Coordinates of C-alpha atoms in Angstrom, one line a residue:
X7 CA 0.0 0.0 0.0
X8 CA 2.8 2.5 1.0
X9 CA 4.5 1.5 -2.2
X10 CA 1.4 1.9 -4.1
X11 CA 1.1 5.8 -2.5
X12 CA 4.6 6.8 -3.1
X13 CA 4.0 5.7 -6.8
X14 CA 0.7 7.8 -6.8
X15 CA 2.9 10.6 -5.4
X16 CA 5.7 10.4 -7.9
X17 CA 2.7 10.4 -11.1
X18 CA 1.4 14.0 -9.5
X19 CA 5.0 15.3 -9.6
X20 CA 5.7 14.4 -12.8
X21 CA 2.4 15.7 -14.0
X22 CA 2.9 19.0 -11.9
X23 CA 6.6 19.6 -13.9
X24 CA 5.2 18.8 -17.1
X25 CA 2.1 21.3 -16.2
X26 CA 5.1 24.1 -15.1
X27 CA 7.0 23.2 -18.3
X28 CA 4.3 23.6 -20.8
X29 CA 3.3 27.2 -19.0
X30 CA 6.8 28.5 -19.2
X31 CA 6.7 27.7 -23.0
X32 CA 3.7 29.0 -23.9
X33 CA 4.9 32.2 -22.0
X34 CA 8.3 32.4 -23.5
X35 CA 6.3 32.0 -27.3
X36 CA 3.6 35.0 -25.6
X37 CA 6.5 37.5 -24.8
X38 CA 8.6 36.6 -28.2
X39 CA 5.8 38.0 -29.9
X40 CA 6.4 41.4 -28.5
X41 CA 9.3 42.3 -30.6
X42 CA 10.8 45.5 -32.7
X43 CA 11.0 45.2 -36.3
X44 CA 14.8 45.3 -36.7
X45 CA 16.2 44.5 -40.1
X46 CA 19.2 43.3 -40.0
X47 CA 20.7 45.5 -43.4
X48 CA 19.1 48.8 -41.5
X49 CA 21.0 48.6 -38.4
X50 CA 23.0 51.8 -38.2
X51 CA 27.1 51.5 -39.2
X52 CA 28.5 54.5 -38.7
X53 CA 31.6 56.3 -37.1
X54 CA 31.2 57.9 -33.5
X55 CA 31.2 60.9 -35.0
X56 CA 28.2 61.0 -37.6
X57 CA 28.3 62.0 -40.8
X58 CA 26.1 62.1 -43.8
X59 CA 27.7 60.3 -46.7
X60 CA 29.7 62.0 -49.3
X61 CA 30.5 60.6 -52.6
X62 CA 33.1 58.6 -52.2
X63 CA 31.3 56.7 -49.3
X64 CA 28.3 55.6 -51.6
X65 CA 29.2 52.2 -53.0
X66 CA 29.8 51.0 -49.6
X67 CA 27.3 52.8 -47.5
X68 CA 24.3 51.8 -50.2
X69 CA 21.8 52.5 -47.7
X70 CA 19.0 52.1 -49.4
X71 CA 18.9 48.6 -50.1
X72 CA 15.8 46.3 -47.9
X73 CA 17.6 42.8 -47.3
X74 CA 15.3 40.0 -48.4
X75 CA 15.4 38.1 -45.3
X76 CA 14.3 40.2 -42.4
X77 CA 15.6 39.1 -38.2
X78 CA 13.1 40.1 -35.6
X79 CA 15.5 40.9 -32.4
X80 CA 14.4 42.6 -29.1
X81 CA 15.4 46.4 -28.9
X82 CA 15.7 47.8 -25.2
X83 CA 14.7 51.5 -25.0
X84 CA 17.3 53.9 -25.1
X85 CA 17.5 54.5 -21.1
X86 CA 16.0 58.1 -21.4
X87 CA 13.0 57.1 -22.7
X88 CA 12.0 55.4 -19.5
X89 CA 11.0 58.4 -18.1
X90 CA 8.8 58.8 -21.1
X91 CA 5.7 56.7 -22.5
X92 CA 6.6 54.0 -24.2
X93 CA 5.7 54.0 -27.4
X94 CA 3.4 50.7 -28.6
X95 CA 5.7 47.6 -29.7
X96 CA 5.9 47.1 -33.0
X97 CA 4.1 43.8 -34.1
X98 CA 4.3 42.5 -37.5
X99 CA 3.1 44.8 -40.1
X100 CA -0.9 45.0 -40.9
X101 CA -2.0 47.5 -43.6
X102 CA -5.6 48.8 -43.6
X103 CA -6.6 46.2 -45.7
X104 CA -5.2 43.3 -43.5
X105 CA -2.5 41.8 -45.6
X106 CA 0.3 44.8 -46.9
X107 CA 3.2 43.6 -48.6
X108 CA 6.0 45.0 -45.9
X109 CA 8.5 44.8 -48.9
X110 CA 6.7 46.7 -50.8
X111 CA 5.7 49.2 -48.3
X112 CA 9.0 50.6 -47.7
X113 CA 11.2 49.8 -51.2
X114 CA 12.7 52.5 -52.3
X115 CA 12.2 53.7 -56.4
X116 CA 14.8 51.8 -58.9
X117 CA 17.6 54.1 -59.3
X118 CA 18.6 52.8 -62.7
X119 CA 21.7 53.3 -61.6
X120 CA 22.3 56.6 -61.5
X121 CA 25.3 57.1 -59.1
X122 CA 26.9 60.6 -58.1
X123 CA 29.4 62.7 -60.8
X124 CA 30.4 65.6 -59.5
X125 CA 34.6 65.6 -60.0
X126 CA 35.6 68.8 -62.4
X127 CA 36.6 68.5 -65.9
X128 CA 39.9 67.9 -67.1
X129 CA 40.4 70.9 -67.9
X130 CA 39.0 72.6 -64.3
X131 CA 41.8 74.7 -63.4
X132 CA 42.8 75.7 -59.8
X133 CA 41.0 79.6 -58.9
X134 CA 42.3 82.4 -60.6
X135 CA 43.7 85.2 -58.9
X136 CA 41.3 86.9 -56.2
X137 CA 40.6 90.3 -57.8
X138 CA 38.9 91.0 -54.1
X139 CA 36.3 89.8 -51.5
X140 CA 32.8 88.6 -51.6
X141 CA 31.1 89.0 -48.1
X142 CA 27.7 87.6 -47.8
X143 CA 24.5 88.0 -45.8
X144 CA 22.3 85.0 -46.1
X145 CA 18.4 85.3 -45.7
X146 CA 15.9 83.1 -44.2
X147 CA 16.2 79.6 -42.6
X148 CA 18.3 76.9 -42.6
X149 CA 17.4 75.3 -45.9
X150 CA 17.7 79.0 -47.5
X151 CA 20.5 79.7 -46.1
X152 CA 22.3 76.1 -47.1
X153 CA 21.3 76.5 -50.6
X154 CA 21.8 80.5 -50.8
X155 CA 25.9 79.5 -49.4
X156 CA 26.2 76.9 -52.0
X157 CA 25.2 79.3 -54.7
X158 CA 27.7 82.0 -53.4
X159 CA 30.6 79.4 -53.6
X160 CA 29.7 79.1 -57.5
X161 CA 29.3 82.9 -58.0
X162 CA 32.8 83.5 -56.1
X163 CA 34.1 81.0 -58.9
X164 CA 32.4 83.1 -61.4
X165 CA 33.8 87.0 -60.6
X166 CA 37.7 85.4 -59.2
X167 CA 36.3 86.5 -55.8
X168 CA 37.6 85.2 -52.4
X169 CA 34.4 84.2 -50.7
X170 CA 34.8 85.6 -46.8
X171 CA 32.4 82.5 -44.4
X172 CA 29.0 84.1 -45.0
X173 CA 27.4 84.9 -42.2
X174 CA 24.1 83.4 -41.0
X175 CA 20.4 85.4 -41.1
X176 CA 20.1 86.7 -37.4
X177 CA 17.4 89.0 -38.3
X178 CA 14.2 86.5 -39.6
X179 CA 11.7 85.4 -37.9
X180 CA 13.4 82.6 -35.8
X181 CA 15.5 85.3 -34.2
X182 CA 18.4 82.5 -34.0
X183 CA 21.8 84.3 -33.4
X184 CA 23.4 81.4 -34.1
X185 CA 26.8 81.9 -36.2
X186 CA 28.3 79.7 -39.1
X187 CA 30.9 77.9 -37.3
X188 CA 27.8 77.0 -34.8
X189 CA 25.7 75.1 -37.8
X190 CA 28.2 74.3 -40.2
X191 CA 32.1 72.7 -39.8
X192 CA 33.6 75.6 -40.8
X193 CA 37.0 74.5 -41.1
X194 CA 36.1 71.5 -43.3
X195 CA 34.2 73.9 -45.3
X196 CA 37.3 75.8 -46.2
X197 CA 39.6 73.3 -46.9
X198 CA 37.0 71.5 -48.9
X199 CA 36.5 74.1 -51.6
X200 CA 40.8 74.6 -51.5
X201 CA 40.5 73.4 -55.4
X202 CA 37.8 75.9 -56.4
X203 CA 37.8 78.7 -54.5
X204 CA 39.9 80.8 -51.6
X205 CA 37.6 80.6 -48.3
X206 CA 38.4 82.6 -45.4
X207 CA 36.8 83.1 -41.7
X208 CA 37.0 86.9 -42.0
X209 CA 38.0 89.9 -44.2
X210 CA 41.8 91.2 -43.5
X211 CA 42.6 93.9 -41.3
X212 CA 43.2 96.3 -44.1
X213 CA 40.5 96.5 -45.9
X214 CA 37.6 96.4 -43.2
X215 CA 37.7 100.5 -43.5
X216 CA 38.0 100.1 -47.3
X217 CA 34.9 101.1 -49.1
X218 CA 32.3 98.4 -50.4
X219 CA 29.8 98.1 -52.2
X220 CA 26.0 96.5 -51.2
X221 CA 24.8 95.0 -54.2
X222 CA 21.2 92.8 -54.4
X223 CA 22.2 90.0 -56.7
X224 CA 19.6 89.7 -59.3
X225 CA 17.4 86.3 -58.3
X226 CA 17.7 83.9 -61.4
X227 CA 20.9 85.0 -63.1
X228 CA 23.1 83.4 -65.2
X229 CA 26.8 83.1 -66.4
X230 CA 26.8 86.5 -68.2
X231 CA 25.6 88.6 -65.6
X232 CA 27.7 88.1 -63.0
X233 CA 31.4 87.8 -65.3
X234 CA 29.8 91.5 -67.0
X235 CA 28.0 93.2 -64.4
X236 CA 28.6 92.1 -60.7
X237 CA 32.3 91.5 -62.6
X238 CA 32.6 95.1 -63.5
X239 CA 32.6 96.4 -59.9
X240 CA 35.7 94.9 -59.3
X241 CA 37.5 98.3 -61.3
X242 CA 36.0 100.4 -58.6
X243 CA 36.2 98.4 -55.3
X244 CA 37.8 95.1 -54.0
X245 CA 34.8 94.1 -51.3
X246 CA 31.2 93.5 -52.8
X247 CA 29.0 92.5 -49.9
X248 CA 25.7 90.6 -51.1
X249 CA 22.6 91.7 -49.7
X250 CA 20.7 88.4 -49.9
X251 CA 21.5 84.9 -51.1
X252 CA 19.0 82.8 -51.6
X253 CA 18.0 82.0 -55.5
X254 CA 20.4 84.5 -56.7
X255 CA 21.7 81.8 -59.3
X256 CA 19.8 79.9 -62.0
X257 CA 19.1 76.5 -61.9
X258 CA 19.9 75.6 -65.8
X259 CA 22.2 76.5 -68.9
X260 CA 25.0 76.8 -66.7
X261 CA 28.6 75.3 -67.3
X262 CA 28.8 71.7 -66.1
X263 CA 31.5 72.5 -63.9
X264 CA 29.6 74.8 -62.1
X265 CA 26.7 73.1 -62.0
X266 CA 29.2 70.0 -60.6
X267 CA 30.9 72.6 -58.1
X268 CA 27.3 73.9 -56.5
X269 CA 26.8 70.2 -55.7
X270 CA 30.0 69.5 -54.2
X271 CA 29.7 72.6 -51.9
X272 CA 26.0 71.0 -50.4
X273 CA 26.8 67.5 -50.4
X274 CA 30.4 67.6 -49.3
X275 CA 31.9 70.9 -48.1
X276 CA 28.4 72.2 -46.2
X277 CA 28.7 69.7 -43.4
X278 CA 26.9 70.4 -40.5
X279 CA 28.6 71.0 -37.2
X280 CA 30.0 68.2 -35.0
X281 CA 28.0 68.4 -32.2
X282 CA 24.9 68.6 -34.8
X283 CA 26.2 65.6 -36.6
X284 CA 26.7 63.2 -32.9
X285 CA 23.2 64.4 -31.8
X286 CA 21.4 63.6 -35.4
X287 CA 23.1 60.5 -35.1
X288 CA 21.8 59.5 -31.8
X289 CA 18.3 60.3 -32.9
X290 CA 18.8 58.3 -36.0
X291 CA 20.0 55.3 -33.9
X292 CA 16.8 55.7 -31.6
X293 CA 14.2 55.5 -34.3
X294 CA 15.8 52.7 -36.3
X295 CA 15.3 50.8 -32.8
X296 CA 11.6 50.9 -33.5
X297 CA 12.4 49.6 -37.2
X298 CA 11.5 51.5 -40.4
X299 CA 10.5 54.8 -40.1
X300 CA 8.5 57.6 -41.8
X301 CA 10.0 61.3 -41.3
X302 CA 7.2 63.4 -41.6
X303 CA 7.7 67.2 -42.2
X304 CA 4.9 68.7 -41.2
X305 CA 5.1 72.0 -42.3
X306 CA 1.8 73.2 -40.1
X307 CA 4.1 75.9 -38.4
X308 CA 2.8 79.7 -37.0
X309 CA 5.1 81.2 -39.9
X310 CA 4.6 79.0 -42.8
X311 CA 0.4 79.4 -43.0
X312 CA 1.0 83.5 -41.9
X313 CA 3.1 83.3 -45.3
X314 CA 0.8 81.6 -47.3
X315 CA -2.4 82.6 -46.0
X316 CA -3.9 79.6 -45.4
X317 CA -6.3 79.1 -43.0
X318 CA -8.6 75.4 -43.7
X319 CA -10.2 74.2 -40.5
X320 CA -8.5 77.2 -38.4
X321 CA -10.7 79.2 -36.0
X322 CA -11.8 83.3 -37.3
X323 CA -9.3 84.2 -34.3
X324 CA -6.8 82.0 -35.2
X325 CA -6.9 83.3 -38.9
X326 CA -7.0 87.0 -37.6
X327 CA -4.0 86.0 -35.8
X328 CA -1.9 84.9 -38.9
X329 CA -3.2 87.5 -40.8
X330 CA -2.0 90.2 -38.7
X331 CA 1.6 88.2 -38.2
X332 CA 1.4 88.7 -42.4
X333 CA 0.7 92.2 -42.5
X334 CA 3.4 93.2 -39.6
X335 CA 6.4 91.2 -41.4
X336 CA 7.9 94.2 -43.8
X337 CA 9.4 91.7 -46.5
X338 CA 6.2 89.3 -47.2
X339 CA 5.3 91.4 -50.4
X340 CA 1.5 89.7 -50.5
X341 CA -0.8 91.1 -47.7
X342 CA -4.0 89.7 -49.1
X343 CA -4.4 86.0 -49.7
X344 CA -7.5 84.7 -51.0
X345 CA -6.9 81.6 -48.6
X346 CA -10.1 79.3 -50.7
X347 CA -8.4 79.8 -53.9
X348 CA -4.7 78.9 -52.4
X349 CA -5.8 75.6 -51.2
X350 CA -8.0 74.8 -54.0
X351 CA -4.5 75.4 -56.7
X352 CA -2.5 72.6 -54.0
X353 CA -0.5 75.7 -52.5
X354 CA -1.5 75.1 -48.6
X355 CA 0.5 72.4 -46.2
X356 CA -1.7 69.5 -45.6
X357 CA -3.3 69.6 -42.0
X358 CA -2.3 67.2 -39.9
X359 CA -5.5 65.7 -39.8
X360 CA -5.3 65.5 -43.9
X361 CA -1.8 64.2 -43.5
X362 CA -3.3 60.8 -41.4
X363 CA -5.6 59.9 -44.0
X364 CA -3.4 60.3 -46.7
X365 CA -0.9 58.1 -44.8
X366 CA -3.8 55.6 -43.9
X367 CA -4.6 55.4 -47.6
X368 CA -1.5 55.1 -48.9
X369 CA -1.1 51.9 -46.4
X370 CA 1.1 52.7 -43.5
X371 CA -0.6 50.8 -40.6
X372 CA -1.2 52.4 -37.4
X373 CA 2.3 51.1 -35.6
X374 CA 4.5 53.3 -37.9
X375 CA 7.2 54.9 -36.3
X376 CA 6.9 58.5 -37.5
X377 CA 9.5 61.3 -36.7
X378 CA 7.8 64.8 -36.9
X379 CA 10.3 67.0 -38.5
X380 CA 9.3 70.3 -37.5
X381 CA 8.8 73.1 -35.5
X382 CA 6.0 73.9 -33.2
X383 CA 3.0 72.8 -34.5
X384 CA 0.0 75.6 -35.1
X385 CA -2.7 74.7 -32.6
X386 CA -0.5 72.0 -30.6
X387 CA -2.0 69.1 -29.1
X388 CA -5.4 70.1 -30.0
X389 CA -4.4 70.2 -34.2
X390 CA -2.3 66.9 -33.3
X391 CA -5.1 64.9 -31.8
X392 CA -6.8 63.5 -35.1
X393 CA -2.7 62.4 -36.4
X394 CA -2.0 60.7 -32.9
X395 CA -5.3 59.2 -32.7
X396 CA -4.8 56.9 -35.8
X397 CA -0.5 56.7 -35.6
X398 CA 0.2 56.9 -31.6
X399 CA 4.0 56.2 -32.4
X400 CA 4.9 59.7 -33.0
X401 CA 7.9 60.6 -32.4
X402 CA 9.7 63.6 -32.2
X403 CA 13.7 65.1 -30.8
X404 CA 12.0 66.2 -27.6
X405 CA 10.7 62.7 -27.3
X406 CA 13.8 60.7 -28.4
X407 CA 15.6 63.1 -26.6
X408 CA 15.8 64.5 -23.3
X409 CA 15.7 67.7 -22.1
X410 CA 19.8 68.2 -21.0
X411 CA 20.9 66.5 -24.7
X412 CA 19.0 68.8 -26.5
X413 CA 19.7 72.0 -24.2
X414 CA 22.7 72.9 -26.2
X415 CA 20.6 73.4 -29.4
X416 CA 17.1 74.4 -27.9
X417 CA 17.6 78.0 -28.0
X418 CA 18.6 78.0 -31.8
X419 CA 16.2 77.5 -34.4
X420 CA 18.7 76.5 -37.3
X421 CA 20.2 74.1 -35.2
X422 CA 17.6 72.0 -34.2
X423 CA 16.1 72.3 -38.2
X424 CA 19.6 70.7 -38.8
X425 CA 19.2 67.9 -36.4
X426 CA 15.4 67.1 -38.3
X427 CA 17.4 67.9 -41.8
X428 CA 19.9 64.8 -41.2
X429 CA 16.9 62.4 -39.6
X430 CA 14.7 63.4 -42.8
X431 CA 17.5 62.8 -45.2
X432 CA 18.1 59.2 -43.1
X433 CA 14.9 57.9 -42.7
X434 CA 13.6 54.9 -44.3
X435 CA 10.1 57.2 -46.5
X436 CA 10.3 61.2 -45.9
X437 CA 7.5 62.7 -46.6
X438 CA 6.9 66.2 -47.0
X439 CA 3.3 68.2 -46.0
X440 CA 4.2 71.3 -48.0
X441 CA 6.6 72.0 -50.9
X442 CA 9.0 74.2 -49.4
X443 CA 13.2 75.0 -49.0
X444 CA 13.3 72.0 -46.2
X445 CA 11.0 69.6 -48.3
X446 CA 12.9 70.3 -51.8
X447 CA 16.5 70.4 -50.2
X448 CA 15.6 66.6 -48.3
X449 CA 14.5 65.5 -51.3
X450 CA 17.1 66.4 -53.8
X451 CA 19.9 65.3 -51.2
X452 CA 17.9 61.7 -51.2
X453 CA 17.9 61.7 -54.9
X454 CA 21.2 62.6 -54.7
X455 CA 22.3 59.5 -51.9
X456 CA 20.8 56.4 -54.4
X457 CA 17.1 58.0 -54.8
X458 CA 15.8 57.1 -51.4
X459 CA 12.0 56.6 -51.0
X460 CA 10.3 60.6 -50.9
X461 CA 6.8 60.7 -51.2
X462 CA 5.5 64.1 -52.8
X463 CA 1.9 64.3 -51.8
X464 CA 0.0 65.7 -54.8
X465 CA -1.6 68.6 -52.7
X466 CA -4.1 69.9 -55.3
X467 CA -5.5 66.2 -56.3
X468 CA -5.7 65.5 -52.7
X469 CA -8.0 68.8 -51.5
X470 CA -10.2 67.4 -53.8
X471 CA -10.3 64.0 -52.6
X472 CA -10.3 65.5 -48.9
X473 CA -13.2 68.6 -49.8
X474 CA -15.3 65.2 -50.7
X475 CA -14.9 63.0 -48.1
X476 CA -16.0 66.7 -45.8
X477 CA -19.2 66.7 -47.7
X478 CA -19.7 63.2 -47.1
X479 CA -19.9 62.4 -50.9
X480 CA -17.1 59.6 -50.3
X481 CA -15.7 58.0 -47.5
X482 CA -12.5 56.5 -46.6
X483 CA -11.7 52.8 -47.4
X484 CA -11.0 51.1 -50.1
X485 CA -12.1 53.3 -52.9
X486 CA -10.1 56.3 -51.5
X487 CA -7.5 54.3 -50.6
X488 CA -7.3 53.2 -54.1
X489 CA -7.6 56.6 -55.4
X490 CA -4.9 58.2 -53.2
X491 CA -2.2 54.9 -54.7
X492 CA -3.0 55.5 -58.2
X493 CA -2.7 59.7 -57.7
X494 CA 1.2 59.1 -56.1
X495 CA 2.3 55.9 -58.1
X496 CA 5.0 58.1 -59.8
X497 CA 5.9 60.9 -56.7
X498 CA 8.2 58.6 -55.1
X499 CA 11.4 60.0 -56.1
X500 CA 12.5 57.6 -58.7
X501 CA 15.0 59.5 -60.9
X502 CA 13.9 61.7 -63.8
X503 CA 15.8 65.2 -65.0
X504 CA 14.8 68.3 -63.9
X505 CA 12.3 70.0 -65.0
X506 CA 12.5 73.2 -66.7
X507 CA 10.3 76.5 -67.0
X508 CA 6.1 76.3 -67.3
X509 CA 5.9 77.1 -71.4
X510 CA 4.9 80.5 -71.9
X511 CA 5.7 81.9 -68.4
X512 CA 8.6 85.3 -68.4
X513 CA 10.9 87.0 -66.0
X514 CA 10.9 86.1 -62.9
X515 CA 8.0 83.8 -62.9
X516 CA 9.5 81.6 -65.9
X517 CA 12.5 81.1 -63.2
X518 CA 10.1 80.2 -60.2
X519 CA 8.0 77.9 -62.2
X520 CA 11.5 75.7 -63.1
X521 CA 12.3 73.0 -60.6
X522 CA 15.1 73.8 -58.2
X523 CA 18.2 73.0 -58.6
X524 CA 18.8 71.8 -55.3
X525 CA 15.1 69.4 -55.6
X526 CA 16.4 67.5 -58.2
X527 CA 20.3 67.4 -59.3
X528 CA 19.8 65.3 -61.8
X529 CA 21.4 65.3 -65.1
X530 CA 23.9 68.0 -63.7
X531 CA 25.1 65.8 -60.5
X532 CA 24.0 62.3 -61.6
X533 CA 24.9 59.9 -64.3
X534 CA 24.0 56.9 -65.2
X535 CA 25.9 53.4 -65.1
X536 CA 25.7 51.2 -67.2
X537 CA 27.2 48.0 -69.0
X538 CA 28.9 48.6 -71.8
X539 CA 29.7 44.7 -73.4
X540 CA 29.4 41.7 -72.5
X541 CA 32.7 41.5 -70.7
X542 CA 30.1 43.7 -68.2
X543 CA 33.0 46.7 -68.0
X544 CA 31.7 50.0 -66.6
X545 CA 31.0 53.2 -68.3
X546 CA 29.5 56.2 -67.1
X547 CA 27.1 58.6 -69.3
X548 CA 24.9 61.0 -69.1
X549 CA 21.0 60.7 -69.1
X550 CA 19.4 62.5 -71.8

């Protein structure tokens, strides 16, 4: 009988540790499901101190390449964050209809491949000799400014000038008294351009009594006018300070060696400052930990809808508001915007409301990771709430960071645009709400880096769309959905050549209905390789 008991006893154990062992598995398979998407080919690689590629890092860095097998691994949260919400683990993607292809989702265009050229000609000489200095005043933000620099390194080329480090717009409406070496690696800057033109930090001694002249560059101009008549002050004085910089030069039928130079100058020389470049990287680091990511700028800023008088779904005092910040700023020429008709021709930023249901349609389930690129949004959490509401993973550098990393840069409004610059330019999609400097100058630098993924949203098909689904002719689901994929099938920044001036447009508004330069460097910056026989050598030519 006691035998009999103890083997009793022994069966209960055994079915008690089998009971225990079953549990533990079926929990270890529950928690593995709670995982980051992690590809393997996305993990970051970079040096401690971050930098965005140039040229010659391309063929290895070839960051735009999904890997066909894809590792789910367990991310911990950068230790910051704790203090934070945590943002909702990332589970295998489901699109809106149930069943995305997550391939698909995030490829990037085919580049054809179309690879940077940007080296001189044979025949590029070293700079003439300076016939005197070129001191600059730049205008506007960041983007502005980057682009407005880039064109004054070309221009210095053009007149033999030796171009004195610009100095940044102080007077805008950011109010940022940041200076260049506080953005920008100045010194890299100057050594950088040593083959095309003389840089120096300031203007010698001797001459800062000397008389100069204040000149407002024409906007749009070409070869001719600055060799005959920004070069013909030189026979009167040896300083000519430009007024303003930005779209001072064209952006066609301009020597290939200049066209090749003002590419070098944004992609290579105009690198941001160091401690810009190890906090963008840190951000970039923190969102790949979540897997691929969207960079949204969302241009629904106080400043960008007092510009363009857009006011869609604001309140009478809010409009008031922006209306008076319009007429009060002495350099926005237009006072009196018919804000209707500026929506209905595509020209307002999408709201962020607009921008959720465009991403919705497009596919992006509601788990995206999303980095905000932008400023303070008009309206704050109130204009936010429809956006979070339907992708709760938004992200931001006051959320990824905290509040001592990003106290060295909070004050300065060009800074912390450069720190959203370099995570726009990295991210996996970048998506744009409005057309403007930031929005073209990410995109043509993605274009420019292998033709990463950039999604233009087709504002003036989309108000349409969006004024119908308000009336409550349509509604969203599959049939918008569908319309909203067909609209942006070819805005995704696969490469195609610039395009040039609206026909029949003069002046000044043939010049600003041309693409920019800076949006899309292609043919100028880009050519195309190719196989030339079957023994598969290389050859390099230019699309036409």
């Amino acid at each position: 009988m006691q035998q009999r008991r103890r083997r009793v006893a022994a069966v209960v154990l055994l079915q008690k540790i089998l009971v225990c062992a079953i549990c533990t598995i079926a929990l270890v398979g529950l928690l593995s499901g709670y995982v980051h998407v992690l590809p393997s080919s996305r993990v970051s690689d970079f040096s401690d101190t971050y930098k965005l590629p140039t040229v010659t890092q391309q063929h290895e860095f070839n960051y735009q390449r999904l890997s066909a097998e894809k590792r789910w691994a367990k991310e911990e949260a950068p230790p910051h964050l704790s203090k934070l919400q945590s943002p909702p683990h990332l589970s295998k993607f489901d699109g809106a209809s149930g069943n995305l292809d997550f391939e698909k989702l995030w490829k990037p265009p085919e580049d054809r491949d179309f690879v940077p050229c940007i080296q001189p000609s044979s025949n590029y000489a070293a700079p003439d000799q300076s016939r005197g200095y070129l001191l600059v005043r730049t205008n506007g933000g960041l983007n502005q400014m980057r682009t407005g620099i880039c064109d004054m390194v070309a221009i210095a080329r053009i007149i033999n000038a030796t171009l004195v480090v610009p100095e940044l717009d102080k007077q805008s409406f950011w109010q940022d008294t940041s200076n260049f070496s506080d953005v920008f690696d100045e010194d890299h800057f100057i050594n950088a351009l040593a083959n095309d033109v003389k840089v120096v930090k300031k203007l010698p001694k001797e001459l800062s009594s000397a008389t100069n002249v204040v000149k407002h560059f024409r906007s749009g101009s070409g070869l001719g006018y600055y060799r005959d008549t920004i070069g013909s002050l030189w026979e009167e004085y040896q300083v000519i300070r430009a007024a303003k910089s930005d779209s001072r030069l064209a952006n066609n039928n301009l020597p290939p060696n200049i066209q090749k130079l003002r590419c070098r100058a944004c992609y290579e020389a105009l690198r941001f400052a160091p401690k810009i470049e190890a906090m963008a990287k840190l951000l970039v680091d923190r969102m790949r930990s979540y897997g691929h990511f969207i960079a949204l700028h969302l241009r629904y800023e106080k400043d960008m809808l007092a510009f363009s008088g857009c006011t869609h779904g604001l309140s009478n005092a809010e409009a008031k508001e922006l209306k008076t910040i319009r007429q009060k700023t002495a350099h926005w020429k237009v006072k009196n915007i018919d804000a209707r008709g500026q929506r209905a021709k595509g020209r307002c930023p999408l709201t962020p409301k607009e921008v959720g249901i465009f991403l919705n349609a497009l596919g992006f389930p509601s788990k995206t990771p999303i980095y905000i690129a932008a400023g303070e949004i008009y309206g704050g959490d109130t204009r936010m709430a429809d956006l979070r509401s339907r992708y709760p993973m938004l992200m931001s550098k006051e959320k990824l960071a905290s509040v001592e990393e990003l106290e060295p840069f909070t004050n300065h409004s060009s800074q912390m645009a450069a720190l959203d610059y370099i995570v726009s330019v990295e991210s996996d999609v970048f998506i744009p709400s409005y057309s403007g400097n930031m929005a073209k100058a990410v995109e043509g630098h993605r274009r420019f880096l292998g033709h990463r993924k950039t999604i233009t949203p087709d504002r003036k098909g989309l108000v349409r769309v969006f004024g119908k689904i308000e009336k409550g002719v349509l509604k969203e689901g599959t049939k918008v959905s569908d319309r909203i994929i067909e609209i942006h099938k070819k805005l995704q920044g696969s490469p195609r050549r610039r395009k040039g001036p609206v026909p029949g447009t003069k002046g000044m508004d043939r010049f600003h209905s041309e693409e920019s330069f800076y949006g899309n460097p292609l043919p100028d910056c880009l050519c195309q390789r190719v196989s030339q026989d079957v023994n598969t050598s290389i050859r390099i030519r230019l699309d036409r």
